[in-house]
Short mmCIF file of C-alpha atoms and ligand atoms in Angstrom, two decimals:
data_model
loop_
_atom_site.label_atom_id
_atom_site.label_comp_id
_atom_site.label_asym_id
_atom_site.label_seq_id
_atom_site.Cartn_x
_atom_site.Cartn_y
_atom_site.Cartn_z
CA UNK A 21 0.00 0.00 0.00
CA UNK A 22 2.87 2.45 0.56
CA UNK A 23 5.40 3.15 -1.91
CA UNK A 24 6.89 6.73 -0.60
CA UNK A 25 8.15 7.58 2.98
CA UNK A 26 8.18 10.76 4.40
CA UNK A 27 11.01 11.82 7.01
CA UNK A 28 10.61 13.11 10.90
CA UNK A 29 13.26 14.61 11.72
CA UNK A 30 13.04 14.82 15.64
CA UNK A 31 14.57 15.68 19.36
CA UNK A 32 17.98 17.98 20.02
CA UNK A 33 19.83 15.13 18.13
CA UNK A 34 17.91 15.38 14.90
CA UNK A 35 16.82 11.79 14.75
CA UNK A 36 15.58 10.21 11.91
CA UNK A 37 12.40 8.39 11.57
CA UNK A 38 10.93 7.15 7.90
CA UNK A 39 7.03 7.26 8.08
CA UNK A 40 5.19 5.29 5.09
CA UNK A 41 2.42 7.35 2.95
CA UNK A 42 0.20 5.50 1.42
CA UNK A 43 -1.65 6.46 -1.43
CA UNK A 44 -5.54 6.39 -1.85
CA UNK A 45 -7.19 5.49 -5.01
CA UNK A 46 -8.45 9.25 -4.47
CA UNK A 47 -7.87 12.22 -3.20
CA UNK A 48 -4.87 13.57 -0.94
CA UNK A 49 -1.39 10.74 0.61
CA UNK A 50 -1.86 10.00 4.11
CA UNK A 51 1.23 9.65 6.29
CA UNK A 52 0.98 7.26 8.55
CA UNK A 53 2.02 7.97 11.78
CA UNK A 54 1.16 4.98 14.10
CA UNK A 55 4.80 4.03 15.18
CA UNK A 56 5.30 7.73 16.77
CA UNK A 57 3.81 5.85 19.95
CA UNK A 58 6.78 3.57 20.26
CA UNK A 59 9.36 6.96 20.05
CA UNK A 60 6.93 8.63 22.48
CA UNK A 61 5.85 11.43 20.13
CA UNK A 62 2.25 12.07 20.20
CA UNK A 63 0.43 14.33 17.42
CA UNK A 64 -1.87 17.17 18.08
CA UNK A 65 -4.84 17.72 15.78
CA UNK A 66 -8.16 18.71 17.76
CA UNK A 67 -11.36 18.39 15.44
CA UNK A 68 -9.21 15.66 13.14
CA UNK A 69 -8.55 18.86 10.94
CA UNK A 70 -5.07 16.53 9.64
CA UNK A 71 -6.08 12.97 10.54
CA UNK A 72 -7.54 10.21 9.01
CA UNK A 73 -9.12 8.25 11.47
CA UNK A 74 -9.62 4.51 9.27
CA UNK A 75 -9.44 3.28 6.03
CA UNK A 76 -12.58 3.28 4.23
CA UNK A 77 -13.94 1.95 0.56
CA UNK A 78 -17.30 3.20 1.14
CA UNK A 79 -17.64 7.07 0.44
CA UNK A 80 -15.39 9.75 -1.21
CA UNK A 81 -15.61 13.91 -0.51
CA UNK A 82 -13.87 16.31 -2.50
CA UNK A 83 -14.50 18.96 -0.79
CA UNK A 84 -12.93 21.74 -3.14
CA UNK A 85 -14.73 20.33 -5.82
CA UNK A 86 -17.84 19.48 -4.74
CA UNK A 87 -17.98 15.67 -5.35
CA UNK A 88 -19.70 12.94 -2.97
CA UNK A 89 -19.45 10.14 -4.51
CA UNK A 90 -21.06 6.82 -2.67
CA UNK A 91 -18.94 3.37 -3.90
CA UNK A 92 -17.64 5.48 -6.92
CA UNK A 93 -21.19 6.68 -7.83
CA UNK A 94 -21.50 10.41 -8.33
CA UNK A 95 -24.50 11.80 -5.35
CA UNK A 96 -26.60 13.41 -8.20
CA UNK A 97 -26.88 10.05 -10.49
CA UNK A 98 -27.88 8.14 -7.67
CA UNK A 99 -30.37 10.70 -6.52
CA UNK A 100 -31.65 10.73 -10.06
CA UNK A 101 -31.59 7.44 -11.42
CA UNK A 102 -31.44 5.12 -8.11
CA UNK A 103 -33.79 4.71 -5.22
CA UNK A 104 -32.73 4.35 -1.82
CA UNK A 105 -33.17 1.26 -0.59
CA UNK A 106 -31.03 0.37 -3.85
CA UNK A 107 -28.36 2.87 -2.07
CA UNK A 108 -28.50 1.25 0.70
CA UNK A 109 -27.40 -2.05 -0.94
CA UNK A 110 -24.69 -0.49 -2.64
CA UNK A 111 -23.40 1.08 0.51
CA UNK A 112 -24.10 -2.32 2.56
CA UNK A 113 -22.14 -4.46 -0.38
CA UNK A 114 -19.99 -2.02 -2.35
CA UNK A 115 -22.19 -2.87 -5.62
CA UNK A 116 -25.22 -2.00 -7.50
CA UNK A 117 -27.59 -5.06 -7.04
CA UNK A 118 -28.87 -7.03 -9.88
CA UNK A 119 -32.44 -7.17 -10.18
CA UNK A 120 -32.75 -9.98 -8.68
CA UNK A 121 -30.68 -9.52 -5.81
CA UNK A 122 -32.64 -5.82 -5.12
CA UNK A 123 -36.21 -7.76 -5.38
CA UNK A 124 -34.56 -10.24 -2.56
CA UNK A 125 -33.20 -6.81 -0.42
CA UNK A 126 -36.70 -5.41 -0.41
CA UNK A 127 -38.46 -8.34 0.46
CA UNK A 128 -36.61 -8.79 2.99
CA UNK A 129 -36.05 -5.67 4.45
CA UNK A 130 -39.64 -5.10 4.41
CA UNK A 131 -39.94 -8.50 6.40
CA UNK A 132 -38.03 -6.69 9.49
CA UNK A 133 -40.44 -3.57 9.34
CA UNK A 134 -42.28 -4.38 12.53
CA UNK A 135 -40.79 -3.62 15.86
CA UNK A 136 -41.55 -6.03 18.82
CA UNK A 137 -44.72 -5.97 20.83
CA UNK A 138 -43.43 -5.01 23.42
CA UNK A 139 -42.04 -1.99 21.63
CA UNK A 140 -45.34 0.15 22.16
CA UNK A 141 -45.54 -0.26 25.59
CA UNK A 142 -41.71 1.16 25.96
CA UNK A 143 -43.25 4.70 23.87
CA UNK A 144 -45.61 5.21 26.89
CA UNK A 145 -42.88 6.23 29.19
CA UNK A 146 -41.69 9.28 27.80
CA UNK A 147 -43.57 12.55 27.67
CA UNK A 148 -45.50 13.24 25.20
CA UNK A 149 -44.14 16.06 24.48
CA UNK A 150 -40.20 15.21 24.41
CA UNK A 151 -38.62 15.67 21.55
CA UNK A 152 -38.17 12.76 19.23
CA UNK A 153 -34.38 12.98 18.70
CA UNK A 154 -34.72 12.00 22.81
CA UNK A 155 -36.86 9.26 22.03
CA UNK A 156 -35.31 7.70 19.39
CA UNK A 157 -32.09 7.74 20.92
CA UNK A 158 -34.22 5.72 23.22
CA UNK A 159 -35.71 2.99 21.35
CA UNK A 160 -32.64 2.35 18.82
CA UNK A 161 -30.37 1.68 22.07
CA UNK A 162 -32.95 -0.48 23.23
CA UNK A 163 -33.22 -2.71 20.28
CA UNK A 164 -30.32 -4.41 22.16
CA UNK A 165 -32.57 -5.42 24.52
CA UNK A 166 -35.20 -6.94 22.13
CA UNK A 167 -33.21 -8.88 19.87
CA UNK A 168 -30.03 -10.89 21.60
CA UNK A 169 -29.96 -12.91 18.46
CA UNK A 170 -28.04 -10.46 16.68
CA UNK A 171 -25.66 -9.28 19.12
CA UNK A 172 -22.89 -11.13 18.56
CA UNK A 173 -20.41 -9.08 16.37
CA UNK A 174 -18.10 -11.54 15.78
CA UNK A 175 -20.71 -13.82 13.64
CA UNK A 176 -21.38 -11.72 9.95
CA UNK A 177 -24.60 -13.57 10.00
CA UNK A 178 -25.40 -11.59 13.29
CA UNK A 179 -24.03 -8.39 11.80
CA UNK A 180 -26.14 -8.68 8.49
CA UNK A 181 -29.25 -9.52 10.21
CA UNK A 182 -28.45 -6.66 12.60
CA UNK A 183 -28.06 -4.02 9.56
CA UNK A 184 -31.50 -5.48 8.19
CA UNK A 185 -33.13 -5.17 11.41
CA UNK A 186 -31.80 -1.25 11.61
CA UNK A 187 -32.90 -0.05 8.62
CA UNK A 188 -36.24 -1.83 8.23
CA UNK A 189 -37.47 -0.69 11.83
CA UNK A 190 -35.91 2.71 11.80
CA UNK A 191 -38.94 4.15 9.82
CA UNK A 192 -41.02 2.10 11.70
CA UNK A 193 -39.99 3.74 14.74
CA UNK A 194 -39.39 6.79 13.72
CA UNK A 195 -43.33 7.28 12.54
CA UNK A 196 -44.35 5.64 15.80
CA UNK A 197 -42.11 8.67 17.60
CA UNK A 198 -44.46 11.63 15.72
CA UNK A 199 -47.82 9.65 16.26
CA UNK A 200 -46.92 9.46 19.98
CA UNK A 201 -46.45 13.39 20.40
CA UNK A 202 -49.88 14.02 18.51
CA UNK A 203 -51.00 11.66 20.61
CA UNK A 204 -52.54 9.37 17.35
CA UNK A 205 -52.27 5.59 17.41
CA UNK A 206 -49.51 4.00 15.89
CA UNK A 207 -49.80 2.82 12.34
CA UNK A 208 -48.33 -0.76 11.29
CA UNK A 209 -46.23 -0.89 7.88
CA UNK A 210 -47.70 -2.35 5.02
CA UNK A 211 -45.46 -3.93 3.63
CA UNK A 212 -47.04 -3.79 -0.42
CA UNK A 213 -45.33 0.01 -0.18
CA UNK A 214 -41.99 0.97 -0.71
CA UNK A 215 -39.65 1.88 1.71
CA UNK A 216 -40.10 5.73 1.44
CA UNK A 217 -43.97 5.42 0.79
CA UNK A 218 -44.15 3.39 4.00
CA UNK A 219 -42.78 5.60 5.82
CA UNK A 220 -45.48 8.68 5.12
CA UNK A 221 -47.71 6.17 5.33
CA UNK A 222 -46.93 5.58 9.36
CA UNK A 223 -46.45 9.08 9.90
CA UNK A 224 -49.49 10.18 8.08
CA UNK A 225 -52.36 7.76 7.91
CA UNK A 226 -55.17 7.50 10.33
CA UNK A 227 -57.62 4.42 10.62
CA UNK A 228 -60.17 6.51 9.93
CA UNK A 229 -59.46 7.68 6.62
CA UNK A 230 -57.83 6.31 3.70
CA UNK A 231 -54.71 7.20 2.64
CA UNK A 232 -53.72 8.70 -0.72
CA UNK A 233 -50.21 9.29 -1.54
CA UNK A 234 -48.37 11.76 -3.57
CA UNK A 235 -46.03 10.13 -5.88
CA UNK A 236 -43.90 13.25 -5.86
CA UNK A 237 -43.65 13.67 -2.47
CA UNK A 238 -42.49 10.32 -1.55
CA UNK A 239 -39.69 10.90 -4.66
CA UNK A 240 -38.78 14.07 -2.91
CA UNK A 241 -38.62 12.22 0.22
CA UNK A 242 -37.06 9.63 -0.81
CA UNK A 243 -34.06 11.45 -2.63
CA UNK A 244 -33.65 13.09 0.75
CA UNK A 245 -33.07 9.77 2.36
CA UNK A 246 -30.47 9.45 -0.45
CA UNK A 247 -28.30 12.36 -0.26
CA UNK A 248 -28.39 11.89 3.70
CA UNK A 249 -27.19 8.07 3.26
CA UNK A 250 -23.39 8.46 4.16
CA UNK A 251 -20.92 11.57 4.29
CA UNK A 252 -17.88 9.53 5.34
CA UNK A 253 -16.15 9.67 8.80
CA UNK A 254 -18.52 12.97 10.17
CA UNK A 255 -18.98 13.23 13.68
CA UNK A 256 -21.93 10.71 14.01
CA UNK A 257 -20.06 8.20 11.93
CA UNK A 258 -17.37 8.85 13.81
CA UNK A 259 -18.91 8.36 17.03
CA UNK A 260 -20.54 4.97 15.99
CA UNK A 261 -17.25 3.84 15.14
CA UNK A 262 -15.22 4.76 18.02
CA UNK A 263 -18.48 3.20 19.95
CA UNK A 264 -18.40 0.10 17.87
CA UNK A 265 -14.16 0.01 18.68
CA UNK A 266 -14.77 -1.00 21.82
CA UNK A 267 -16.82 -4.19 20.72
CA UNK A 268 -20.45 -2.76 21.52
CA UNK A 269 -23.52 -3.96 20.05
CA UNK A 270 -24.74 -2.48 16.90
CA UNK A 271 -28.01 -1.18 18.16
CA UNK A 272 -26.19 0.40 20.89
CA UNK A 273 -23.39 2.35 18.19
CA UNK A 274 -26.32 3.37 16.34
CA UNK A 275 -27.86 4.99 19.30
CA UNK A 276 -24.57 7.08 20.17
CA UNK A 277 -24.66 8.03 16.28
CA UNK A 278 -27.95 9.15 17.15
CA UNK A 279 -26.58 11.42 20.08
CA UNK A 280 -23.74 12.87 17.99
CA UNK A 281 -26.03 13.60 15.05
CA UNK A 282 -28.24 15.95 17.30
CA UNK A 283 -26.08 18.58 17.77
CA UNK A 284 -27.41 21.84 15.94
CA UNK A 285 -23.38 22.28 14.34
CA UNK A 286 -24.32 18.43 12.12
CA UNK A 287 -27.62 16.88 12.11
CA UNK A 288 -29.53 19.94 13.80
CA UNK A 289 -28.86 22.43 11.30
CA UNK A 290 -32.01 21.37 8.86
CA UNK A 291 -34.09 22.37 12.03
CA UNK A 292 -32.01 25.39 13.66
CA UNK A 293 -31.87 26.70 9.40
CA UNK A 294 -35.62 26.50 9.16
CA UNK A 295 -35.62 27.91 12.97
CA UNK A 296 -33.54 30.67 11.59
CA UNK A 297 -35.29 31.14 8.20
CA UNK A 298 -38.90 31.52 10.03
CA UNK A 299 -37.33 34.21 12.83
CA UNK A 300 -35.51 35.98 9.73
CA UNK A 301 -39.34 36.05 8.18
CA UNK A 302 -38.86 38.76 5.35
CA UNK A 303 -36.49 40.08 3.10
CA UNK A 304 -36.57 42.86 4.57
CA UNK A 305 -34.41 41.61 7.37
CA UNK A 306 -31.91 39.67 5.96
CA UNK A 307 -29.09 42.45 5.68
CA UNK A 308 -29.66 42.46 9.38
CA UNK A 309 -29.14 38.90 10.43
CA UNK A 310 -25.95 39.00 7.75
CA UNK A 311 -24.42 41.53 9.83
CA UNK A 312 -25.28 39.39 12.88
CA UNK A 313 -23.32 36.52 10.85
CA UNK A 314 -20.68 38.22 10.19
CA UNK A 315 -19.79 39.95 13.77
CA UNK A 316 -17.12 38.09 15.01
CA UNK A 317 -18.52 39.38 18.66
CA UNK A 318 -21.72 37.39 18.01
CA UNK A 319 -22.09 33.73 18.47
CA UNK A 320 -25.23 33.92 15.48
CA UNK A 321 -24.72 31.66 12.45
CA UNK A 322 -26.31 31.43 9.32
CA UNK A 323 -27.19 27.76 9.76
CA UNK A 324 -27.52 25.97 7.00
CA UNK A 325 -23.98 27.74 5.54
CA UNK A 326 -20.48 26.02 6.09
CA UNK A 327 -19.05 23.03 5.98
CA UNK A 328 -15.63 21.05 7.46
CA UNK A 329 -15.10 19.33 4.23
CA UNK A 330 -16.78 21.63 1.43
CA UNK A 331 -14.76 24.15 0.23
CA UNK A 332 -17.58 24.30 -2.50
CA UNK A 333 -20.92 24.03 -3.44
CA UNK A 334 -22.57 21.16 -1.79
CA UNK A 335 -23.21 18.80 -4.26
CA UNK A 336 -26.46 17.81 -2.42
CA UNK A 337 -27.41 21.34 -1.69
CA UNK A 338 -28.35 21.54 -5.47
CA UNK A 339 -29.90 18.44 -5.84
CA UNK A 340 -32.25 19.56 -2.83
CA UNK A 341 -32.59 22.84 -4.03
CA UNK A 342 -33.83 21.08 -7.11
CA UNK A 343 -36.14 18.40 -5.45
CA UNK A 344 -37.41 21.57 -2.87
CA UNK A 345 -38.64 23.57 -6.37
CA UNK A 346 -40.85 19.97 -7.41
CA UNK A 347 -42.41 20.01 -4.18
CA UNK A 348 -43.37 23.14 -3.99
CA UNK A 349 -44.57 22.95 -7.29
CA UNK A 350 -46.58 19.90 -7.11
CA UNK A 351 -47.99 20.99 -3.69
CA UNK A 352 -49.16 24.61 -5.93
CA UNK A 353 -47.26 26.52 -3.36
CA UNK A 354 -45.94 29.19 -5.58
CA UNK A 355 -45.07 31.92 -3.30
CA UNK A 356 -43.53 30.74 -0.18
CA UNK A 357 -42.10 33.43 2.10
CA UNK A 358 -39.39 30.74 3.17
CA UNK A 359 -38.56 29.93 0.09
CA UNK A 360 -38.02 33.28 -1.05
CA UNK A 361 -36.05 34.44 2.15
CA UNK A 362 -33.68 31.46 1.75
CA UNK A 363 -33.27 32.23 -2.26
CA UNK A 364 -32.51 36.04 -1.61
CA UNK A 365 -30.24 35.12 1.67
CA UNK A 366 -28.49 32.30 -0.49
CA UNK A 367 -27.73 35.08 -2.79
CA UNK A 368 -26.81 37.87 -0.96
CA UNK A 369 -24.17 35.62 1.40
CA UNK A 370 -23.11 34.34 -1.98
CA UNK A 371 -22.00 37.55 -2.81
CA UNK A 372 -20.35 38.92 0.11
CA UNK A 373 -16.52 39.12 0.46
CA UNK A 374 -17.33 37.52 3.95
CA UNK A 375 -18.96 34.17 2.83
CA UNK A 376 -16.82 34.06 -0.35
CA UNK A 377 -13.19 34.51 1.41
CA UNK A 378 -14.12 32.16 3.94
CA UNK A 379 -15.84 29.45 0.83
CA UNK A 380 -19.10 29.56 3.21
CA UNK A 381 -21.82 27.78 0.68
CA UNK A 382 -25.17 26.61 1.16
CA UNK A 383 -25.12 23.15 2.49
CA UNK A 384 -27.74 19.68 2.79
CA UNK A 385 -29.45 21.11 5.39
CA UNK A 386 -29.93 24.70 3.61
CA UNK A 387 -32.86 23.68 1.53
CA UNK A 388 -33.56 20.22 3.17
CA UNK A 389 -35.37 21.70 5.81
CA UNK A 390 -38.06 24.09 3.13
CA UNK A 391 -38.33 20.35 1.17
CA UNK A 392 -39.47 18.66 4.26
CA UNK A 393 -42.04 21.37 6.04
CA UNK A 394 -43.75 21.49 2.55
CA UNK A 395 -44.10 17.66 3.07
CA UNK A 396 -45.61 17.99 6.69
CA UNK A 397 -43.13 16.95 8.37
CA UNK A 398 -42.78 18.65 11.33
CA UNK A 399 -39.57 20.75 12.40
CA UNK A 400 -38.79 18.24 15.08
CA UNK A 401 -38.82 15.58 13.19
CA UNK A 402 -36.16 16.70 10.35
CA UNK A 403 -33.10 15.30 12.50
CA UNK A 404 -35.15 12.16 13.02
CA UNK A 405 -35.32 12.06 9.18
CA UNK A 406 -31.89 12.85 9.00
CA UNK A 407 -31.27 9.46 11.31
CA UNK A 408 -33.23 7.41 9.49
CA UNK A 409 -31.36 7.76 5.92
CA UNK A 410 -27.76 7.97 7.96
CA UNK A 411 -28.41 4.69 9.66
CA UNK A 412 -27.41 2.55 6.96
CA UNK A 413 -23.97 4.76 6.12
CA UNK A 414 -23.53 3.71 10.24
CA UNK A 415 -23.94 0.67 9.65
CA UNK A 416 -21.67 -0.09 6.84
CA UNK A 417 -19.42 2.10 8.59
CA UNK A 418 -19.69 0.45 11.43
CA UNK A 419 -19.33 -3.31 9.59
CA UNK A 420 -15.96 -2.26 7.39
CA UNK A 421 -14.57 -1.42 10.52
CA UNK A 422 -15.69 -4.91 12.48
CA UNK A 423 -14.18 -6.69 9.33
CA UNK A 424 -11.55 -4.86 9.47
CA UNK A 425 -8.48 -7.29 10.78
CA UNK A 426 -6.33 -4.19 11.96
CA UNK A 427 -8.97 -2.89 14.31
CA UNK A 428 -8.17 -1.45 17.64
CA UNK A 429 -10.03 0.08 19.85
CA UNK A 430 -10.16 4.12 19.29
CA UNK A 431 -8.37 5.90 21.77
CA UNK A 432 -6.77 9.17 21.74
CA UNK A 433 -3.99 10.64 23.46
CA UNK A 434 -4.05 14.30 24.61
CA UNK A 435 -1.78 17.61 25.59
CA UNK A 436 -2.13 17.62 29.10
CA UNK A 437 -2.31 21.22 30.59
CA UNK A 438 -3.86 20.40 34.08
CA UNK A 439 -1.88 20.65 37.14
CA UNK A 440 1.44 19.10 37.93
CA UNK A 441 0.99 16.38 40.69
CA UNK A 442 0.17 17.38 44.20
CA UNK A 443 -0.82 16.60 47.74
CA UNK A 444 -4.11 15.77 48.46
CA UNK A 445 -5.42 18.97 51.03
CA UNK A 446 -7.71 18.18 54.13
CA UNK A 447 -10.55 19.26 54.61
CA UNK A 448 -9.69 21.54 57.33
CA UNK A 449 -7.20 23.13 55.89
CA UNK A 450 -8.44 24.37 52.63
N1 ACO B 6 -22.10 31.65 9.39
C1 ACO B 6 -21.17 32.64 9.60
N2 ACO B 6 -19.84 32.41 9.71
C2 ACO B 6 -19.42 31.14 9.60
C3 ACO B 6 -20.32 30.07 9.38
C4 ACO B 6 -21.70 30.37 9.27
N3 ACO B 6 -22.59 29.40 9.05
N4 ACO B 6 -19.61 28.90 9.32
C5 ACO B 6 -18.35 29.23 9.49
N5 ACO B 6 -18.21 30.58 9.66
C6 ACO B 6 -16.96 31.34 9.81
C7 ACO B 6 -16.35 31.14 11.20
O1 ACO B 6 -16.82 32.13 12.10
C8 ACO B 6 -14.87 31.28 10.90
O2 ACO B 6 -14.60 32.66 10.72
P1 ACO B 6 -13.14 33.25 11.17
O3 ACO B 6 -12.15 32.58 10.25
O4 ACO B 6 -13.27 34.73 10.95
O5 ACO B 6 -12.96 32.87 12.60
C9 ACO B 6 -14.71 30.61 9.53
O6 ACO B 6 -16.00 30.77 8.89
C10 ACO B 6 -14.35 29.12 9.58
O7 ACO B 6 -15.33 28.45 10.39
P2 ACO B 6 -15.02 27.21 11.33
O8 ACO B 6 -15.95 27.25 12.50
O9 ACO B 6 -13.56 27.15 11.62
O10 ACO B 6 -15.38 26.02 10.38
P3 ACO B 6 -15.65 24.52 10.82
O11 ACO B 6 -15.19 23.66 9.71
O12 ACO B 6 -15.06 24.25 12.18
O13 ACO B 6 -17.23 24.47 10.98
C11 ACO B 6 -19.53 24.13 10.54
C12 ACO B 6 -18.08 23.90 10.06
C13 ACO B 6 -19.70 23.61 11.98
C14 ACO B 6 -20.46 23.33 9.63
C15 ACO B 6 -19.84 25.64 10.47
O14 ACO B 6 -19.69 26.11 9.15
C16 ACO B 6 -21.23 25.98 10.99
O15 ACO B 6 -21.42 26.13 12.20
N6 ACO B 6 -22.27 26.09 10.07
C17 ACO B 6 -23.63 26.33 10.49
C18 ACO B 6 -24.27 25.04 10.96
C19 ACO B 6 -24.59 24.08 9.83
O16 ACO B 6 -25.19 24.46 8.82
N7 ACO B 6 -24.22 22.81 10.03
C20 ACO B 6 -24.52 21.75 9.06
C21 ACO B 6 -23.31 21.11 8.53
S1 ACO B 6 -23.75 19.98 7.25
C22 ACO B 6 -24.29 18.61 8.03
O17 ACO B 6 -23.97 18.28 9.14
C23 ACO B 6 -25.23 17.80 7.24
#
């Protein structure tokens, strides 16, 4: 794998130490720095800004160039041409299936679309009016306790049924999250619908009515499940892999993804942008909250704008920007004050020396959030979304790295800048 070494040259005797660099298939050489340890150097790199954390085969970022490519695939042609529970097989098995092998994948993911019994009763014991990110970081982490025949991470059989089991009961789960805050009873899967039309299904059907679905919608919905899918090692995937390091169950990595994802600075920006977009509320103010933005004094952000990795467009801002114009055209809205306020503040920040020195561009989560209020889904919910279509990039994630025969358990060092050691005080005479 390596072909070039770099040289350290280190300590008051200028020792020598060669360092491999190995070469991915794309994008930038890695240096490998593992045998530091043994010479007692330690690295300092706080956010990962430098380090590669893994080896991975799964997704590629160029972030200067705006590329996201899942297995090789280009982001757009899959959101175009694919669906995503054929992503999620590609991700899963690092090919496109055959048709044969994608009939088999839906039938049986849609055989592990119920969630135990037992299940329902766990819902009553939050609030009803918690917010779902809290309860689904709930009932994914106890999965572990309602399935022990998957646990075992050593057996691939285990592993496989325990990626099924994830991304079949995630929707599932999710829907049975927003029926318990309405306080509506929870709607089984049918399991003649598609993954994506499923899903609206739970969330939106009552047994008093019937349901009729909008083909465009669930398309729109479903393409957002797609460009959410995987975004290599961000700090959810991250977290489920320094989780699943330490030989933890999958339903139980999952559920710190969950945690990590929440955060308003990665998963939380599709709700804290729409948050943002709805206090902004009219042209008229935008200049205002720009300034805000751009005051190094205030702690305001334009959410939805930035990225650690793109240095560019995101390429799945403009598919969503795309899939947010169909929706709002096939639902007749034609003149949303949202959508306008978040076309005119694109614009503007686009413009401005601030933005454009610092390569601040819409992200995901820019238009993502517009796309799914014009669905009904409600602003608490988007992160839960968000969970749903990242569980099976976790997953895979999670599985490469279980494979993986040089796998260690994550740990980091640090720069210590605590006290020196001292003498423990009494009491009495502090
Ligand atoms: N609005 C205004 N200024 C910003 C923004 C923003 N959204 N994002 C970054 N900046 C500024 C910073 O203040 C900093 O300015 P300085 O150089 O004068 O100090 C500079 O741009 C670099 O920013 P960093 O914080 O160093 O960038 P980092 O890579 O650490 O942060 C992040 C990336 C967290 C995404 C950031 O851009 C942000 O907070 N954006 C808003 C939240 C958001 O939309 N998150 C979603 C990310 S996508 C996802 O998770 C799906």
């Amino acid at each position: 794998m390596s072909d070039k070494t770099a040289e350290l040259i280190f300590g008051p005797d200028k020792q020598s130490l060669p360092l491999p660099v190995y070469k991915p298939t794309l994008g930038t050489d890695v240096i490998d720095i593992t045998s530091l340890a043994k010479k007692d150097i330690f690295t300092y790199d706080p956010g990962f800004m430098s380090t590669a954390s893994c080896e991975s085969k799964i997704t590629y970022i160029d972030g200067d160039k705006g590329i996201l490519l899942y297995r090789g695939y280009p982001i757009q042609q899959l959101a175009e041409r694919s669906d995503f529970l054929e992503v999620c097989y590609l991700l899963l098995n690092a090919e496109l299936p055959t048709a044969s092998q994608k009939k088999q994948f839906f039938k049986t993911i849609n055989h592990h679309t119920l969630v135990h019994e037992q299940m329902r009763s766990f819902f009553n014991g939050f609030r009803r009016d918690a917010h779902p990110m809290a309860v689904m970081l709930g009932v994914v982490g106890a999965l572990s306790a309602f399935y022990h025949d998957s646990l075992d991470i050593k057996n691939p059989e285990h592993r496989e049924l325990a990626a099924y089991r994830l991304i079949a009961k995630m929707p599932t789960m999710a829907a049975m999250c927003y029926k318990y805050s309405i306080g509506q009873p929870f709607c089984f899967p049918q399991n003649k619908r598609d993954y994506t039309e499923n899903f609206l299904y739970m969330m939106f059907s009552v047994p008093s009515e019937d349901y009729v679905l909008n083909p465009v919608l669930s398309r729109a919905l479903d393409r957002i499940f797609i460009l959410h899918a995987d975004h290599e090692q961000n700090a959810s995937t991250s977290t489920v892999r320094l989780a699943g390091s330490t030989g933890a169950n999958p339903f139980a990595c999952i559920a710190a993804g969950i945690a990590a994802l929440w955060g308003p600075a990665h998963g939380g920006a599709n709700e804290a942008c729409l948050n943002m977009l709805e206090e902004i509320g009219t042209s008229a103010n935008i200049s205002k909250y720009i300034k805000r933005a751009k005051d190094p004094e205030d702690s305001f952000r334009l959410m939805g704008f930035g990225h650690r990795v793109y240095k560019n467009f995101d390429p799945r801002a403009m598919v969503m920007r795309q899939t947010c114009h169909e929706v709002l055209e096939a639902l007749e809205i034609h003149d949303s004050p949202l959508f306008r306020v978040a076309l005119e503040l694109e614009k503007i920040a686009l413009e401005d020396d601030y933005f454009i020195s610092r390569k601040l561009y819409p992200n995901v989560d820019f238009y993502s959030g517009i796309t799914l209020k014009a669905l009904g889904i409600p602003k608490n919910m988007f992160t839960v979304i968000f969970a749903l279509a990242r569980t099976v990039g976790w997953v895979s994630q999670w599985n490469e790295m279980i494979a993986d025969p040089k796998r260690r358990i994550g740990r980091p060092r640090q720069l210590y800048t605590g006290p020196m050691q001292r003498d423990f005080v009494p009491l009495d005479q502090r």
